Amino acid sequence: MAAAADDDELRRRAAALREVFGDSSDSEADDLPVGGAGREQWRWEAVEGVRGLWLCAAFLSADEQSRLLTAIRREGWFSDARNQAMRFGDLPSWAVELSALIHEAICFGDVRVGCGLELKNEDEDACPLPSDLLWRKPLFDQMIANRYEPGEGICAHVDLMRFDDGIAIVSLESPCVMHFSRAEQEVPICETLESVHAEPTKIPVYLNPGSLVLMSGDARYLWKHEINRKPGAQQWGGRELEQQIRTSITLRKLLPSPN
């Protein structure tokens, strides 16, 4: 009975996901992955040098990206020169389903060790999100949508400590390179991109449209992340990336308010 209930829940999620992201041959309810078989494009890569940093380059298909952008634009957030919108608690339905899709990708994507409920403690580093975070309810309850014009990026920072471990970033439209550097202290910091201090060692991560980044543990607390989109700063594969409008969705979980 429990297995049947789990299957029903997965099929309910698939139907809701199709409503937001549309039909595709690999997301039909009848073909919903059960028991660890993920969608073909879900391939998780642990970023070397930053423990707890994972990249799923092909998280969303081109059609899913288009549908997600349409849902975002319908919100009307980016009119009147605004480039950011935040939501706390009750998220838009499409963001709730995006969270569910992230959960499915973690559970069923191609990683070295499966990420189901039976995951052993010694295998935590081989899962894109530790099991205690993966199975929390809700997975995320805070969202930031950002729209960046060419040349606009984010300064080096560690996310505020009011947010729990486990942060997801979905990239849309223009590709970019996000750099990670060791934090000098375990508190939120934000340095200007023109800092005169000695340049720290940075680990670059290429974020193509439709990619998903997960940060937990060291990556979330001990590493700063930044996107410098000033002229000449976006280099990948020996060439400078052409900068256009970039949209991102960041999903986080609020910590309980202190008593």
Short mmCIF file of C-alpha atoms in Angstrom, two decimals:
data_model
loop_
_atom_site.label_atom_id
_atom_site.label_comp_id
_atom_site.label_asym_id
_atom_site.label_seq_id
_atom_site.Cartn_x
_atom_site.Cartn_y
_atom_site.Cartn_z
CA MET A 1 0.00 0.00 0.00
CA ALA A 2 2.83 2.40 0.83
CA ALA A 3 4.52 1.74 -2.53
CA ALA A 4 1.23 2.38 -4.35
CA ALA A 5 0.79 5.65 -2.46
CA ASP A 6 4.32 6.69 -3.42
CA ASP A 7 3.61 5.89 -7.08
CA ASP A 8 0.40 7.92 -6.94
CA GLU A 9 2.29 10.87 -5.47
CA LEU A 10 4.94 10.69 -8.20
CA ARG A 11 2.27 10.56 -10.89
CA ARG A 12 0.47 13.53 -9.33
CA ARG A 13 3.72 15.47 -9.44
CA ALA A 14 4.29 14.50 -13.06
CA ALA A 15 0.85 15.79 -14.02
CA ALA A 16 1.49 19.08 -12.23
CA LEU A 17 4.92 19.39 -13.83
CA ARG A 18 3.43 18.83 -17.29
CA GLU A 19 0.96 21.61 -16.61
CA VAL A 20 3.84 24.03 -16.07
CA PHE A 21 6.53 22.64 -18.35
CA GLY A 22 4.46 20.87 -21.00
CA ASP A 23 4.51 17.34 -22.37
CA SER A 24 7.69 15.62 -23.43
CA SER A 25 8.54 12.05 -24.25
CA ASP A 26 10.56 11.67 -21.07
CA SER A 27 8.06 13.17 -18.64
CA GLU A 28 4.86 11.23 -19.30
CA ALA A 29 3.17 9.97 -16.14
CA ASP A 30 3.25 6.39 -17.46
CA ASP A 31 7.01 6.69 -18.00
CA LEU A 32 7.70 8.41 -14.69
CA PRO A 33 10.99 7.07 -13.30
CA VAL A 34 10.49 4.82 -10.29
CA GLY A 35 13.25 3.06 -8.38
CA GLY A 36 16.18 5.23 -9.47
CA ALA A 37 15.92 5.55 -13.27
CA GLY A 38 16.17 9.25 -14.10
CA ARG A 39 15.46 11.34 -17.16
CA GLU A 40 18.18 10.85 -19.72
CA GLN A 41 19.46 14.43 -19.62
CA TRP A 42 19.85 14.56 -15.84
CA ARG A 43 23.59 14.16 -15.26
CA TRP A 44 25.05 15.43 -11.98
CA GLU A 45 28.66 16.60 -11.80
CA ALA A 46 30.44 17.29 -8.51
CA VAL A 47 32.51 20.45 -9.04
CA GLU A 48 36.11 19.58 -8.25
CA GLY A 49 37.63 21.61 -5.43
CA VAL A 50 34.39 22.75 -3.81
CA ARG A 51 32.81 20.15 -1.57
CA GLY A 52 29.02 20.29 -1.67
CA LEU A 53 28.82 22.02 -5.07
CA TRP A 54 26.93 20.12 -7.79
CA LEU A 55 25.98 21.02 -11.35
CA CYS A 56 23.23 19.54 -13.53
CA ALA A 57 23.97 21.17 -16.88
CA ALA A 58 20.89 19.83 -18.69
CA PHE A 59 18.32 20.25 -15.94
CA LEU A 60 15.69 21.91 -18.18
CA SER A 61 15.13 21.29 -21.87
CA ALA A 62 14.82 24.23 -24.26
CA ASP A 63 11.04 23.86 -24.26
CA GLU A 64 10.91 23.74 -20.46
CA GLN A 65 13.07 26.86 -20.26
CA SER A 66 10.71 28.68 -22.62
CA ARG A 67 7.65 27.70 -20.59
CA LEU A 68 9.31 28.70 -17.33
CA LEU A 69 10.28 32.10 -18.75
CA THR A 70 6.67 32.59 -19.91
CA ALA A 71 5.41 31.82 -16.39
CA ILE A 72 7.88 34.32 -14.91
CA ARG A 73 6.91 37.04 -17.38
CA ARG A 74 3.24 36.57 -16.58
CA GLU A 75 4.01 37.62 -13.02
CA GLY A 76 4.83 41.11 -14.31
CA TRP A 77 7.72 41.48 -11.89
CA PHE A 78 10.24 43.03 -14.24
CA SER A 79 8.25 46.04 -15.37
CA ASP A 80 8.95 49.62 -14.26
CA ALA A 81 12.72 49.06 -14.34
CA ARG A 82 12.60 46.46 -11.56
CA ASN A 83 15.03 43.59 -11.94
CA GLN A 84 14.35 41.49 -8.82
CA ALA A 85 11.40 39.88 -7.09
CA MET A 86 11.34 37.98 -3.79
CA ARG A 87 8.69 35.67 -2.38
CA PHE A 88 8.53 34.12 1.09
CA GLY A 89 6.34 31.27 2.31
CA ASP A 90 3.67 30.73 -0.34
CA LEU A 91 5.51 30.51 -3.65
CA PRO A 92 3.91 30.76 -7.12
CA SER A 93 2.60 27.43 -8.33
CA TRP A 94 5.27 27.20 -11.02
CA ALA A 95 8.01 27.71 -8.38
CA VAL A 96 6.49 24.95 -6.23
CA GLU A 97 6.56 22.62 -9.22
CA LEU A 98 10.09 23.72 -10.08
CA SER A 99 11.08 22.69 -6.56
CA ALA A 100 9.40 19.32 -7.13
CA LEU A 101 11.32 18.90 -10.39
CA ILE A 102 14.59 19.65 -8.58
CA HIS A 103 13.71 16.96 -6.05
CA GLU A 104 13.01 14.48 -8.86
CA ALA A 105 16.30 15.32 -10.58
CA ILE A 106 18.25 14.74 -7.37
CA CYS A 107 16.50 11.44 -6.68
CA PHE A 108 16.54 10.04 -10.21
CA GLY A 109 19.43 11.79 -11.96
CA ASP A 110 22.64 10.02 -12.92
CA VAL A 111 25.04 10.19 -9.99
CA ARG A 112 27.64 7.76 -8.72
CA VAL A 113 25.46 6.58 -5.83
CA GLY A 114 21.66 6.67 -5.66
CA CYS A 115 20.04 9.31 -3.47
CA GLY A 116 17.05 7.42 -2.12
CA LEU A 117 15.90 7.02 1.45
CA GLU A 118 18.32 4.12 1.94
CA LEU A 119 21.38 6.30 1.28
CA LYS A 120 24.12 5.49 3.81
CA ASN A 121 25.92 8.22 5.72
CA GLU A 122 29.26 7.40 4.14
CA ASP A 123 27.73 8.06 0.72
CA GLU A 124 26.47 11.57 1.51
CA ASP A 125 29.24 13.20 -0.56
CA ALA A 126 28.03 11.24 -3.62
CA CYS A 127 24.54 12.80 -3.53
CA PRO A 128 23.82 16.30 -4.85
CA LEU A 129 21.94 17.12 -1.63
CA PRO A 130 22.28 15.44 1.78
CA SER A 131 19.30 13.29 2.67
CA ASP A 132 18.25 15.41 5.67
CA LEU A 133 17.88 18.39 3.33
CA LEU A 134 16.44 16.44 0.42
CA TRP A 135 13.49 15.16 2.45
CA ARG A 136 12.65 18.27 4.46
CA LYS A 137 9.19 19.76 4.01
CA PRO A 138 9.00 22.01 2.15
CA LEU A 139 12.24 21.67 0.24
CA PHE A 140 12.22 25.44 -0.42
CA ASP A 141 10.00 28.26 0.84
CA GLN A 142 11.85 31.35 -0.38
CA MET A 143 12.50 32.45 -3.95
CA ILE A 144 14.39 35.22 -5.70
CA ALA A 145 13.88 35.92 -9.39
CA ASN A 146 16.54 38.13 -10.97
CA ARG A 147 16.82 39.67 -14.41
CA TYR A 148 20.31 40.84 -15.37
CA GLU A 149 21.09 43.16 -18.25
CA PRO A 150 24.40 42.67 -20.09
CA GLY A 151 27.22 43.72 -17.78
CA GLU A 152 25.19 43.20 -14.59
CA GLY A 153 26.22 40.44 -12.20
CA ILE A 154 26.49 39.65 -8.50
CA CYS A 155 29.30 40.53 -6.10
CA ALA A 156 31.18 37.88 -4.15
CA HIS A 157 29.12 36.78 -1.16
CA VAL A 158 27.94 34.03 1.13
CA ASP A 159 24.15 33.86 1.42
CA LEU A 160 22.62 35.22 4.62
CA MET A 161 22.61 32.92 7.64
CA ARG A 162 18.85 33.36 7.98
CA PHE A 163 18.59 30.73 5.24
CA ASP A 164 19.09 27.02 5.83
CA ASP A 165 21.62 24.80 4.14
CA GLY A 166 20.84 23.70 0.59
CA ILE A 167 20.45 26.40 -2.09
CA ALA A 168 19.41 25.91 -5.72
CA ILE A 169 20.05 28.25 -8.66
CA VAL A 170 18.42 27.77 -12.06
CA SER A 171 19.93 29.77 -14.95
CA LEU A 172 17.98 30.94 -18.00
CA GLU A 173 18.76 32.84 -21.20
CA SER A 174 22.36 34.11 -21.40
CA PRO A 175 25.14 31.75 -20.28
CA CYS A 176 27.66 32.94 -17.74
CA VAL A 177 30.58 31.86 -15.57
CA MET A 178 30.10 31.83 -11.79
CA HIS A 179 33.27 31.94 -9.72
CA PHE A 180 33.74 30.38 -6.28
CA SER A 181 36.41 31.53 -3.83
CA ARG A 182 37.08 30.59 -0.22
CA ALA A 183 35.33 32.82 2.30
CA GLU A 184 37.65 34.53 4.74
CA GLN A 185 35.11 34.17 7.53
CA GLU A 186 31.89 32.24 8.08
CA VAL A 187 29.60 35.25 7.94
CA PRO A 188 27.86 36.92 4.98
CA ILE A 189 30.22 39.22 3.14
CA CYS A 190 29.96 41.21 -0.07
CA GLU A 191 33.02 42.71 -1.72
CA THR A 192 32.99 45.03 -4.71
CA LEU A 193 34.10 43.49 -7.96
CA GLU A 194 36.84 46.16 -8.14
CA SER A 195 38.42 45.05 -4.83
CA VAL A 196 42.04 46.14 -4.53
CA HIS A 197 42.94 43.14 -2.35
CA ALA A 198 45.01 40.28 -3.72
CA GLU A 199 42.96 38.12 -6.02
CA PRO A 200 42.06 34.81 -4.32
CA THR A 201 42.06 31.47 -6.10
CA LYS A 202 38.76 31.16 -7.95
CA ILE A 203 37.04 28.07 -9.28
CA PRO A 204 34.94 28.80 -12.40
CA VAL A 205 31.66 27.05 -13.14
CA TYR A 206 29.97 27.43 -16.52
CA LEU A 207 26.22 27.99 -16.20
CA ASN A 208 24.51 27.31 -19.50
CA PRO A 209 20.81 28.11 -19.99
CA GLY A 210 18.71 25.44 -18.30
CA SER A 211 21.42 24.47 -15.81
CA LEU A 212 20.91 23.87 -12.10
CA VAL A 213 23.48 24.45 -9.35
CA LEU A 214 23.10 23.07 -5.84
CA MET A 215 25.14 24.37 -2.90
CA SER A 216 25.25 22.64 0.48
CA GLY A 217 27.71 22.20 3.32
CA ASP A 218 31.08 23.77 2.52
CA ALA A 219 29.87 25.23 -0.78
CA ARG A 220 27.03 27.01 0.97
CA TYR A 221 28.88 28.27 4.07
CA LEU A 222 32.61 28.37 3.33
CA TRP A 223 32.72 29.55 -0.29
CA LYS A 224 31.70 32.87 -1.79
CA HIS A 225 30.11 32.90 -5.23
CA GLU A 226 30.02 35.74 -7.74
CA ILE A 227 29.24 36.54 -11.36
CA ASN A 228 31.34 39.32 -12.86
CA ARG A 229 29.81 40.26 -16.21
CA LYS A 230 31.90 43.34 -16.83
CA PRO A 231 33.59 43.50 -20.26
CA GLY A 232 36.35 40.92 -20.54
CA ALA A 233 35.50 39.12 -17.30
CA GLN A 234 33.35 36.34 -18.75
CA GLN A 235 35.85 33.92 -20.26
CA TRP A 236 35.27 30.24 -20.97
CA GLY A 237 37.14 27.83 -23.20
CA GLY A 238 39.56 30.51 -24.29
CA ARG A 239 36.93 32.93 -25.54
CA GLU A 240 34.80 35.71 -24.13
CA LEU A 241 31.13 34.88 -23.71
CA GLU A 242 28.63 37.11 -25.47
CA GLN A 243 26.51 38.74 -22.78
CA GLN A 244 22.78 39.10 -23.18
CA ILE A 245 19.86 39.26 -20.74
CA ARG A 246 20.16 36.57 -18.06
CA THR A 247 17.37 35.39 -15.76
CA SER A 248 17.93 33.30 -12.66
CA ILE A 249 15.72 31.65 -10.05
CA THR A 250 17.22 31.04 -6.60
CA LEU A 251 15.39 28.77 -4.18
CA ARG A 252 16.19 28.61 -0.46
CA LYS A 253 14.68 27.49 2.84
CA LEU A 254 14.15 29.94 5.68
CA LEU A 255 15.37 28.93 9.13
CA PRO A 256 12.78 28.99 11.91
CA SER A 257 12.52 32.33 13.72
CA PRO A 258 14.35 32.30 17.08
CA ASN A 259 12.08 32.22 20.11
#
